[in-house]
């Protein structure tokens, strides 16, 4: 929550072309002291974070080839890794590059937000779809017990919400409430349709259960019947005996 005003300020600076200031506002500078990095390593990581934020895939690829392997796990003051930064900015190609080099898809920042949660929060549907295809866990929660679905609904990212639901995200009543309270009617409609679909499915399963459990009107024909699926007639005892005599 405390990060959101800084994100807005950084976005404004970036739109003015003041990338370096945007990086400083976000706290994207690598924490060189904590990681015990030398001057050159620190410079490389700083340059990497800047290019990840700007989305320069070729530059990032070149810098990753030059840097040491430990750069994949480097963090800034907010505990954000290169992968988390790329996901938050919606740079899917960079996310893919980092995953190939061994970045942990379930790594988190200081707020326990994964790359999937950050991408969903910012409404980057293509990045969300890619992360899910690589096995990102959709049920993971951050320190505020927020899931990717809840944060996407809260921000009104209807296409992201739709993608998460299609990929198996469980329906959350809190997500529907958040979308409604925020006036995001398209997102609320998407969630309501999912809720209605679950209700119909529950009713259908209940009806099928009652159909299977219904007592047989002709016990002699249904003797030996165990579980009969809906629409499948029971096999009479005399028919089974006749087949055995053949």
Short mmCIF file of C-alpha atoms in Angstrom, two decimals, residues 30-157:
data_model
loop_
_atom_site.label_atom_id
_atom_site.label_comp_id
_atom_site.label_asym_id
_atom_site.label_seq_id
_atom_site.Cartn_x
_atom_site.Cartn_y
_atom_site.Cartn_z
CA UNK A 30 20.28 -2.36 -6.16
CA UNK A 31 21.10 -2.73 -2.48
CA UNK A 32 24.86 -2.97 -3.00
CA UNK A 33 25.80 -2.73 0.66
CA UNK A 34 23.55 -5.56 1.76
CA UNK A 35 24.65 -7.76 -1.17
CA UNK A 36 28.31 -6.78 -0.59
CA UNK A 37 28.82 -5.83 -4.20
CA UNK A 38 31.86 -4.10 -5.65
CA UNK A 39 31.65 -0.82 -7.53
CA UNK A 40 31.58 -2.45 -10.99
CA UNK A 41 29.02 -5.10 -10.01
CA UNK A 42 26.83 -2.43 -8.46
CA UNK A 43 27.01 -0.34 -11.64
CA UNK A 44 26.02 -3.36 -13.75
CA UNK A 45 23.04 -4.16 -11.55
CA UNK A 46 21.93 -0.54 -11.50
CA UNK A 47 22.05 -0.47 -15.32
CA UNK A 48 20.13 -3.76 -15.46
CA UNK A 49 17.32 -2.47 -13.26
CA UNK A 50 17.06 0.70 -15.38
CA UNK A 51 16.80 -1.29 -18.63
CA UNK A 52 14.37 -3.79 -17.17
CA UNK A 53 12.13 -0.89 -16.19
CA UNK A 54 12.35 0.69 -19.65
CA UNK A 55 11.74 -2.67 -21.37
CA UNK A 56 14.88 -2.71 -23.52
CA UNK A 57 15.04 -6.47 -24.19
CA UNK A 58 18.23 -6.47 -26.25
CA UNK A 59 20.11 -4.30 -23.77
CA UNK A 60 18.96 -6.48 -20.86
CA UNK A 61 20.04 -9.62 -22.73
CA UNK A 62 23.48 -8.13 -23.38
CA UNK A 63 23.92 -7.02 -19.77
CA UNK A 64 22.84 -10.43 -18.46
CA UNK A 65 25.46 -12.11 -20.64
CA UNK A 66 28.13 -9.80 -19.23
CA UNK A 67 27.05 -10.02 -15.60
CA UNK A 68 27.61 -12.84 -13.13
CA UNK A 69 24.95 -15.47 -12.50
CA UNK A 70 24.12 -14.06 -9.06
CA UNK A 71 22.59 -10.97 -10.70
CA UNK A 72 19.37 -12.98 -11.18
CA UNK A 73 18.77 -12.94 -7.41
CA UNK A 74 19.82 -9.29 -6.91
CA UNK A 75 17.30 -7.16 -5.00
CA UNK A 76 16.67 -3.46 -4.54
CA UNK A 77 15.66 -1.70 -1.32
CA UNK A 78 12.08 -2.95 -1.69
CA UNK A 79 13.21 -6.56 -2.05
CA UNK A 80 12.31 -6.50 -5.76
CA UNK A 81 14.31 -8.76 -8.09
CA UNK A 82 14.79 -8.24 -11.82
CA UNK A 83 11.99 -10.74 -12.51
CA UNK A 84 9.58 -8.97 -10.17
CA UNK A 85 10.44 -5.60 -11.73
CA UNK A 86 9.92 -6.94 -15.26
CA UNK A 87 6.56 -8.51 -14.32
CA UNK A 88 5.37 -5.34 -12.62
CA UNK A 89 6.20 -3.31 -15.73
CA UNK A 90 4.60 -5.90 -18.04
CA UNK A 91 7.73 -6.68 -20.05
CA UNK A 92 6.89 -10.30 -20.94
CA UNK A 93 9.93 -10.85 -23.17
CA UNK A 94 12.27 -9.88 -20.31
CA UNK A 95 10.32 -12.08 -17.90
CA UNK A 96 10.82 -15.00 -20.29
CA UNK A 97 14.55 -14.22 -20.61
CA UNK A 98 15.01 -14.18 -16.84
CA UNK A 99 13.08 -17.43 -16.32
CA UNK A 100 15.26 -19.17 -18.90
CA UNK A 101 18.32 -18.04 -16.92
CA UNK A 102 16.93 -19.59 -13.74
CA UNK A 103 14.94 -16.85 -11.99
CA UNK A 104 12.48 -18.24 -9.42
CA UNK A 105 8.90 -17.70 -10.62
CA UNK A 106 7.59 -17.83 -7.02
CA UNK A 107 10.13 -15.37 -5.60
CA UNK A 108 8.57 -12.50 -3.60
CA UNK A 109 9.31 -8.95 -2.56
CA UNK A 110 9.10 -7.59 1.02
CA UNK A 111 5.29 -7.60 0.76
CA UNK A 112 5.30 -11.29 -0.27
CA UNK A 113 4.07 -10.39 -3.76
CA UNK A 114 5.07 -12.77 -6.53
CA UNK A 115 5.63 -11.87 -10.17
CA UNK A 116 2.08 -13.05 -10.96
CA UNK A 117 0.53 -10.88 -8.23
CA UNK A 118 2.46 -7.80 -9.42
CA UNK A 119 1.59 -8.36 -13.08
CA UNK A 120 -2.11 -8.89 -12.25
CA UNK A 121 -2.17 -5.84 -9.97
CA UNK A 122 -0.88 -3.65 -12.82
CA UNK A 123 -3.20 -5.26 -15.38
CA UNK A 124 -0.56 -6.80 -17.65
CA UNK A 125 -2.72 -9.61 -19.04
CA UNK A 126 -0.15 -11.00 -21.49
CA UNK A 127 2.44 -11.26 -18.72
CA UNK A 128 -0.13 -12.91 -16.44
CA UNK A 129 -1.00 -15.43 -19.17
CA UNK A 130 2.67 -16.22 -19.76
CA UNK A 131 3.46 -16.66 -16.05
CA UNK A 132 0.47 -18.98 -15.62
CA UNK A 133 1.65 -21.04 -18.60
CA UNK A 134 4.99 -21.45 -16.80
CA UNK A 135 3.34 -22.77 -13.65
CA UNK A 136 2.90 -19.66 -11.46
CA UNK A 137 0.62 -20.44 -8.50
CA UNK A 138 -2.62 -18.51 -8.79
CA UNK A 139 -3.73 -18.97 -5.13
CA UNK A 140 -0.65 -17.31 -3.56
CA UNK A 141 -1.41 -14.43 -1.16
CA UNK A 142 0.69 -11.45 -0.13
CA UNK A 143 1.15 -10.01 3.37
CA UNK A 144 -2.32 -8.39 3.18
CA UNK A 145 -3.94 -11.72 2.19
CA UNK A 146 -4.53 -10.33 -1.32
CA UNK A 147 -4.42 -12.69 -4.30
CA UNK A 148 -3.70 -11.84 -7.93
CA UNK A 149 -7.45 -12.04 -8.66
CA UNK A 150 -8.39 -9.69 -5.83
CA UNK A 151 -5.83 -7.03 -6.80
CA UNK A 152 -6.79 -7.21 -10.49
CA UNK A 153 -10.48 -6.86 -9.59
CA UNK A 154 -9.75 -3.99 -7.22
CA UNK A 155 -8.03 -2.09 -10.04
CA UNK A 156 -10.72 -2.94 -12.61
CA UNK A 157 -8.52 -4.96 -14.97
#
